[in-house]
């Protein structure tokens, strides 16, 4: 199960405890939860999320481990390379005043 980090905040204490108590009452399961930031797991996006894992103990062969943190990817490692002939366009003449111009062809 996954939700926003705020789900663990004081504001949602009743809902959090209700869900956890309901799940923990299911026989034969162990439950683990944590907060993980996707930035620390190979995704170039800072996003903290609450994760809950339920493990059926009848099928459990080893102790569950959360994934280890990784270095965030660099911006350049996830972007497509620019073509060799890429040129940054330059303005031809004065730029239009976008605050007062009504002619959208100038923008």
GROMACS .gro file of N, CA and C in nm:
model
  321
    1UNK      N    1   0.085  -0.115   0.000
    1UNK     CA    2   0.000   0.000   0.000
    1UNK      C    3   0.090   0.122   0.000
    2UNK      N    4   0.044   0.228  -0.064
    2UNK     CA    5   0.125   0.350  -0.074
    2UNK      C    6   0.034   0.470  -0.054
    3UNK      N    7   0.088   0.572   0.011
    3UNK     CA    8   0.011   0.694   0.033
    3UNK      C    9   0.109   0.809   0.054
    4UNK      N   10   0.055   0.928   0.071
    4UNK     CA   11   0.140   1.045   0.095
    4UNK      C   12   0.202   1.037   0.234
    5UNK      N   13   0.317   1.100   0.250
    5UNK     CA   14   0.386   1.101   0.379
    5UNK      C   15   0.297   1.157   0.489
    6UNK      N   16   0.216   1.256   0.456
    6UNK     CA   17   0.131   1.323   0.555
    6UNK      C   18   0.033   1.227   0.621
    7UNK      N   19   0.010   1.111   0.562
    7UNK     CA   20  -0.079   1.012   0.621
    7UNK      C   21  -0.033   0.974   0.762
    8UNK      N   22   0.095   0.989   0.791
    8UNK     CA   23   0.149   0.955   0.923
    8UNK      C   24   0.149   1.074   1.019
    9UNK      N   25   0.106   1.190   0.972
    9UNK     CA   26   0.107   1.310   1.056
    9UNK      C   27  -0.005   1.305   1.160
   10UNK      N   28   0.010   1.387   1.263
   10UNK     CA   29  -0.085   1.391   1.374
   10UNK      C   30  -0.229   1.413   1.326
   11UNK      N   31  -0.246   1.493   1.223
   11UNK     CA   32  -0.379   1.525   1.171
   11UNK      C   33  -0.456   1.398   1.131
   12UNK      N   34  -0.385   1.294   1.087
   12UNK     CA   35  -0.448   1.172   1.038
   12UNK      C   36  -0.428   1.054   1.133
   13UNK      N   37  -0.396   1.081   1.259
   13UNK     CA   38  -0.366   0.974   1.356
   13UNK      C   39  -0.478   0.871   1.364
   14UNK      N   40  -0.602   0.916   1.373
   14UNK     CA   41  -0.714   0.821   1.387
   14UNK      C   42  -0.724   0.730   1.266
   15UNK      N   43  -0.717   0.787   1.148
   15UNK     CA   44  -0.727   0.705   1.025
   15UNK      C   45  -0.609   0.608   1.016
   16UNK      N   46  -0.490   0.658   1.046
   16UNK     CA   47  -0.370   0.574   1.040
   16UNK      C   48  -0.383   0.455   1.137
   17UNK      N   49  -0.421   0.483   1.261
   17UNK     CA   50  -0.433   0.376   1.360
   17UNK      C   51  -0.547   0.280   1.327
   18UNK      N   52  -0.654   0.331   1.271
   18UNK     CA   53  -0.766   0.244   1.232
   18UNK      C   54  -0.722   0.146   1.122
   19UNK      N   55  -0.654   0.196   1.022
   19UNK     CA   56  -0.608   0.110   0.912
   19UNK      C   57  -0.506   0.009   0.964
   20UNK      N   58  -0.411   0.054   1.044
   20UNK     CA   59  -0.309  -0.037   1.095
   20UNK      C   60  -0.371  -0.144   1.185
   21UNK      N   61  -0.465  -0.106   1.273
   21UNK     CA   62  -0.529  -0.203   1.362
   21UNK      C   63  -0.611  -0.304   1.281
   22UNK      N   64  -0.679  -0.256   1.177
   22UNK     CA   65  -0.758  -0.346   1.092
   22UNK      C   66  -0.668  -0.446   1.021
   23UNK      N   67  -0.558  -0.399   0.966
   23UNK     CA   68  -0.467  -0.489   0.896
   23UNK      C   69  -0.398  -0.586   0.991
   24UNK      N   70  -0.357  -0.538   1.107
   24UNK     CA   71  -0.286  -0.624   1.202
   24UNK      C   72  -0.377  -0.733   1.259
   25UNK      N   73  -0.508  -0.717   1.248
   25UNK     CA   74  -0.602  -0.818   1.294
   25UNK      C   75  -0.615  -0.935   1.195
   26UNK      N   76  -0.561  -0.920   1.075
   26UNK     CA   77  -0.566  -1.028   0.977
   26UNK      C   78  -0.465  -1.135   1.018
   27UNK      N   79  -0.511  -1.256   1.046
   27UNK     CA   80  -0.418  -1.360   1.092
   27UNK      C   81  -0.322  -1.404   0.982
   28UNK      N   82  -0.199  -1.434   1.023
   28UNK     CA   83  -0.101  -1.488   0.930
   28UNK      C   84  -0.022  -1.385   0.852
   29UNK      N   85  -0.036  -1.259   0.885
   29UNK     CA   86   0.037  -1.153   0.814
   29UNK      C   87   0.121  -1.071   0.911
   30UNK      N   88   0.237  -1.030   0.864
   30UNK     CA   89   0.320  -0.931   0.934
   30UNK      C   90   0.318  -0.805   0.848
   31UNK      N   91   0.320  -0.691   0.913
   31UNK     CA   92   0.312  -0.563   0.843
   31UNK      C   93   0.433  -0.477   0.877
   32UNK      N   94   0.487  -0.412   0.775
   32UNK     CA   95   0.598  -0.317   0.794
   32UNK      C   96   0.566  -0.191   0.714
   33UNK      N   97   0.597  -0.076   0.772
   33UNK     CA   98   0.579   0.048   0.697
   33UNK      C   99   0.700   0.137   0.715
   34UNK      N  100   0.718   0.227   0.618
   34UNK     CA  101   0.827   0.324   0.622
   34UNK      C  102   0.791   0.442   0.533
   35UNK      N  103   0.871   0.547   0.546
   35UNK     CA  104   0.863   0.662   0.455
   35UNK      C  105   0.986   0.654   0.365
   36UNK      N  106   0.965   0.658   0.234
   36UNK     CA  107   1.076   0.658   0.139
   36UNK      C  108   1.062   0.777   0.046
   37UNK      N  109   1.177   0.833   0.010
   37UNK     CA  110   1.182   0.942  -0.086
   37UNK      C  111   1.226   0.883  -0.220
   38UNK      N  112   1.146   0.901  -0.322
   38UNK     CA  113   1.179   0.841  -0.453
   38UNK      C  114   1.314   0.889  -0.506
   39UNK      N  115   1.358   1.007  -0.463
   39UNK     CA  116   1.488   1.060  -0.506
   39UNK      C  117   1.601   0.968  -0.460
   40UNK      N  118   1.582   0.899  -0.349
   40UNK     CA  119   1.685   0.812  -0.294
   40UNK      C  120   1.676   0.669  -0.347
   41UNK      N  121   1.592   0.649  -0.449
   41UNK     CA  122   1.573   0.514  -0.504
   41UNK      C  123   1.571   0.515  -0.656
   42UNK      N  124   1.655   0.600  -0.715
   42UNK     CA  125   1.676   0.598  -0.859
   42UNK      C  126   1.579   0.680  -0.942
   43UNK      N  127   1.491   0.755  -0.879
   43UNK     CA  128   1.395   0.836  -0.952
   43UNK      C  129   1.434   0.983  -0.935
   44UNK      N  130   1.449   1.057  -1.044
   44UNK     CA  131   1.494   1.197  -1.030
   44UNK      C  132   1.381   1.291  -0.988
   45UNK      N  133   1.312   1.256  -0.882
   45UNK     CA  134   1.199   1.335  -0.837
   45UNK      C  135   1.192   1.325  -0.685
   46UNK      N  136   1.191   1.439  -0.618
   46UNK     CA  137   1.181   1.442  -0.471
   46UNK      C  138   1.035   1.420  -0.433
   47UNK      N  139   1.005   1.301  -0.383
   47UNK     CA  140   0.866   1.269  -0.348
   47UNK      C  141   0.866   1.168  -0.233
   48UNK      N  142   0.832   1.217  -0.115
   48UNK     CA  143   0.825   1.128   0.001
   48UNK      C  144   0.689   1.060   0.003
   49UNK      N  145   0.693   0.928   0.021
   49UNK     CA  146   0.570   0.850   0.024
   49UNK      C  147   0.574   0.751   0.140
   50UNK      N  148   0.456   0.718   0.191
   50UNK     CA  149   0.440   0.617   0.295
   50UNK      C  150   0.415   0.484   0.226
   51UNK      N  151   0.493   0.384   0.264
   51UNK     CA  152   0.480   0.250   0.205
   51UNK      C  153   0.448   0.149   0.315
   52UNK      N  154   0.355   0.061   0.284
   52UNK     CA  155   0.317  -0.046   0.376
   52UNK      C  156   0.325  -0.178   0.300
   53UNK      N  157   0.389  -0.275   0.362
   53UNK     CA  158   0.403  -0.407   0.301
   53UNK      C  159   0.344  -0.510   0.396
   54UNK      N  160   0.257  -0.594   0.342
   54UNK     CA  161   0.201  -0.705   0.418
   54UNK      C  162   0.265  -0.835   0.370
   55UNK      N  163   0.312  -0.915   0.465
   55UNK     CA  164   0.381  -1.039   0.430
   55UNK      C  165   0.304  -1.157   0.487
   56UNK      N  166   0.263  -1.248   0.398
   56UNK     CA  167   0.197  -1.370   0.442
   56UNK      C  168   0.304  -1.462   0.499
   57UNK      N  169   0.299  -1.485   0.628
   57UNK     CA  170   0.406  -1.559   0.696
   57UNK      C  171   0.414  -1.705   0.650
   58UNK      N  172   0.307  -1.759   0.594
   58UNK     CA  173   0.310  -1.897   0.545
   58UNK      C  174   0.404  -1.912   0.426
   59UNK      N  175   0.428  -1.802   0.352
   59UNK     CA  176   0.513  -1.807   0.233
   59UNK      C  177   0.645  -1.733   0.252
   60UNK      N  178   0.668  -1.678   0.367
   60UNK     CA  179   0.788  -1.598   0.390
   60UNK      C  180   0.910  -1.689   0.405
   61UNK      N  181   1.008  -1.666   0.318
   61UNK     CA  182   1.131  -1.747   0.322
   61UNK      C  183   1.245  -1.674   0.394
   62UNK      N  184   1.240  -1.541   0.397
   62UNK     CA  185   1.343  -1.463   0.465
   62UNK      C  186   1.280  -1.333   0.515
   63UNK      N  187   1.354  -1.264   0.598
   63UNK     CA  188   1.305  -1.137   0.653
   63UNK      C  189   1.297  -1.032   0.543
   64UNK      N  190   1.188  -0.958   0.540
   64UNK     CA  191   1.171  -0.853   0.439
   64UNK      C  192   1.268  -0.739   0.465
   65UNK      N  193   1.331  -0.689   0.361
   65UNK     CA  194   1.423  -0.575   0.370
   65UNK      C  195   1.376  -0.465   0.275
   66UNK      N  196   1.371  -0.343   0.324
   66UNK     CA  197   1.342  -0.229   0.237
   66UNK      C  198   1.462  -0.209   0.145
   67UNK      N  199   1.439  -0.156   0.025
   67UNK     CA  200   1.553  -0.132  -0.065
   67UNK      C  201   1.650  -0.031  -0.005
   68UNK      N  202   1.778  -0.050  -0.034
   68UNK     CA  203   1.880   0.043   0.015
   68UNK      C  204   1.873   0.173  -0.064
   69UNK      N  205   1.912   0.281   0.002
   69UNK     CA  206   1.915   0.411  -0.064
   69UNK      C  207   2.024   0.412  -0.170
   70UNK      N  208   1.998   0.488  -0.275
   70UNK     CA  209   2.093   0.505  -0.384
   70UNK      C  210   2.121   0.654  -0.402
   71UNK      N  211   2.229   0.683  -0.472
   71UNK     CA  212   2.257   0.822  -0.511
   71UNK      C  213   2.152   0.863  -0.613
   72UNK      N  214   2.099   0.984  -0.603
   72UNK     CA  215   2.003   1.029  -0.705
   72UNK      C  216   2.073   1.038  -0.841
   73UNK      N  217   2.000   1.010  -0.948
   73UNK     CA  218   2.062   1.023  -1.080
   73UNK      C  219   2.087   1.170  -1.113
   74UNK      N  220   2.191   1.194  -1.191
   74UNK     CA  221   2.216   1.332  -1.234
   74UNK      C  222   2.118   1.366  -1.346
   75UNK      N  223   2.094   1.493  -1.363
   75UNK     CA  224   2.005   1.538  -1.469
   75UNK      C  225   2.054   1.490  -1.605
   76UNK      N  226   2.184   1.498  -1.628
   76UNK     CA  227   2.239   1.461  -1.759
   76UNK      C  228   2.229   1.311  -1.785
   77UNK      N  229   2.226   1.231  -1.681
   77UNK     CA  230   2.219   1.086  -1.701
   77UNK      C  231   2.082   1.040  -1.749
   78UNK      N  232   1.979   1.123  -1.730
   78UNK     CA  233   1.844   1.082  -1.772
   78UNK      C  234   1.794   1.156  -1.895
   79UNK      N  235   1.870   1.255  -1.941
   79UNK     CA  236   1.828   1.332  -2.060
   79UNK      C  237   1.884   1.270  -2.186
   80UNK      N  238   1.808   1.282  -2.293
   80UNK     CA  239   1.860   1.243  -2.423
   80UNK      C  240   1.970   1.341  -2.462
   81UNK      N  241   2.075   1.293  -2.528
   81UNK     CA  242   2.181   1.387  -2.569
   81UNK      C  243   2.130   1.482  -2.677
   82UNK      N  244   2.185   1.603  -2.675
   82UNK     CA  245   2.149   1.701  -2.779
   82UNK      C  246   2.218   1.662  -2.909
   83UNK      N  247   2.151   1.684  -3.022
   83UNK     CA  248   2.217   1.655  -3.150
   83UNK      C  249   2.338   1.746  -3.170
   84UNK      N  250   2.436   1.696  -3.244
   84UNK     CA  251   2.560   1.772  -3.267
   84UNK      C  252   2.534   1.906  -3.334
   85UNK      N  253   2.429   1.914  -3.416
   85UNK     CA  254   2.402   2.038  -3.490
   85UNK      C  255   2.303   2.129  -3.417
   86UNK      N  256   2.277   2.103  -3.289
   86UNK     CA  257   2.182   2.185  -3.213
   86UNK      C  258   2.238   2.325  -3.192
   87UNK      N  259   2.156   2.426  -3.221
   87UNK     CA  260   2.194   2.566  -3.202
   87UNK      C  261   2.084   2.632  -3.122
   88UNK      N  262   2.124   2.707  -3.021
   88UNK     CA  263   2.026   2.781  -2.943
   88UNK      C  264   1.973   2.895  -3.030
   89UNK      N  265   1.842   2.900  -3.052
   89UNK     CA  266   1.787   3.008  -3.136
   89UNK      C  267   1.808   3.144  -3.071
   90UNK      N  268   1.831   3.244  -3.155
   90UNK     CA  269   1.847   3.380  -3.106
   90UNK      C  270   1.731   3.465  -3.158
   91UNK      N  271   1.702   3.572  -3.086
   91UNK     CA  272   1.592   3.660  -3.125
   91UNK      C  273   1.630   3.738  -3.250
   92UNK      N  274   1.533   3.758  -3.336
   92UNK     CA  275   1.551   3.841  -3.456
   92UNK      C  276   1.484   3.975  -3.429
   93UNK      N  277   1.561   4.072  -3.388
   93UNK     CA  278   1.505   4.202  -3.357
   93UNK      C  279   1.458   4.208  -3.213
   94UNK      N  280   1.387   4.315  -3.175
   94UNK     CA  281   1.343   4.331  -3.038
   94UNK      C  282   1.234   4.229  -3.002
   95UNK      N  283   1.238   4.181  -2.879
   95UNK     CA  284   1.135   4.087  -2.835
   95UNK      C  285   1.006   4.163  -2.806
   96UNK      N  286   0.891   4.100  -2.832
   96UNK     CA  287   0.763   4.170  -2.805
   96UNK      C  288   0.741   4.183  -2.655
   97UNK      N  289   0.668   4.284  -2.618
   97UNK     CA  290   0.631   4.303  -2.478
   97UNK      C  291   0.511   4.214  -2.452
   98UNK      N  292   0.532   4.104  -2.385
   98UNK     CA  293   0.425   4.006  -2.366
   98UNK      C  294   0.318   4.054  -2.268
   99UNK      N  295   0.347   4.159  -2.191
   99UNK     CA  296   0.248   4.209  -2.096
   99UNK      C  297   0.143   4.297  -2.164
  100UNK      N  298   0.182   4.363  -2.274
  100UNK     CA  299   0.088   4.456  -2.338
  100UNK      C  300   0.049   4.414  -2.479
  101UNK      N  301   0.122   4.325  -2.540
  101UNK     CA  302   0.094   4.286  -2.678
  101UNK      C  303  -0.031   4.199  -2.688
  102UNK      N  304  -0.118   4.233  -2.783
  102UNK     CA  305  -0.240   4.153  -2.807
  102UNK      C  306  -0.219   4.065  -2.931
  103UNK      N  307  -0.111   4.089  -3.004
  103UNK     CA  308  -0.083   4.011  -3.124
  103UNK      C  309  -0.008   3.884  -3.085
  104UNK      N  310  -0.081   3.772  -3.079
  104UNK     CA  311  -0.020   3.646  -3.034
  104UNK      C  312   0.082   3.594  -3.134
  105UNK      N  313   0.080   3.642  -3.257
  105UNK     CA  314   0.180   3.595  -3.353
  105UNK      C  315   0.319   3.646  -3.316
  106UNK      N  316   0.327   3.749  -3.231
  106UNK     CA  317   0.455   3.804  -3.190
  106UNK      C  318   0.514   3.728  -3.071
  107UNK      N  319   0.433   3.648  -3.006
  107UNK     CA  320   0.479   3.579  -2.886
  107UNK      C  321   0.529   3.441  -2.920
   0.00000   0.00000   0.00000
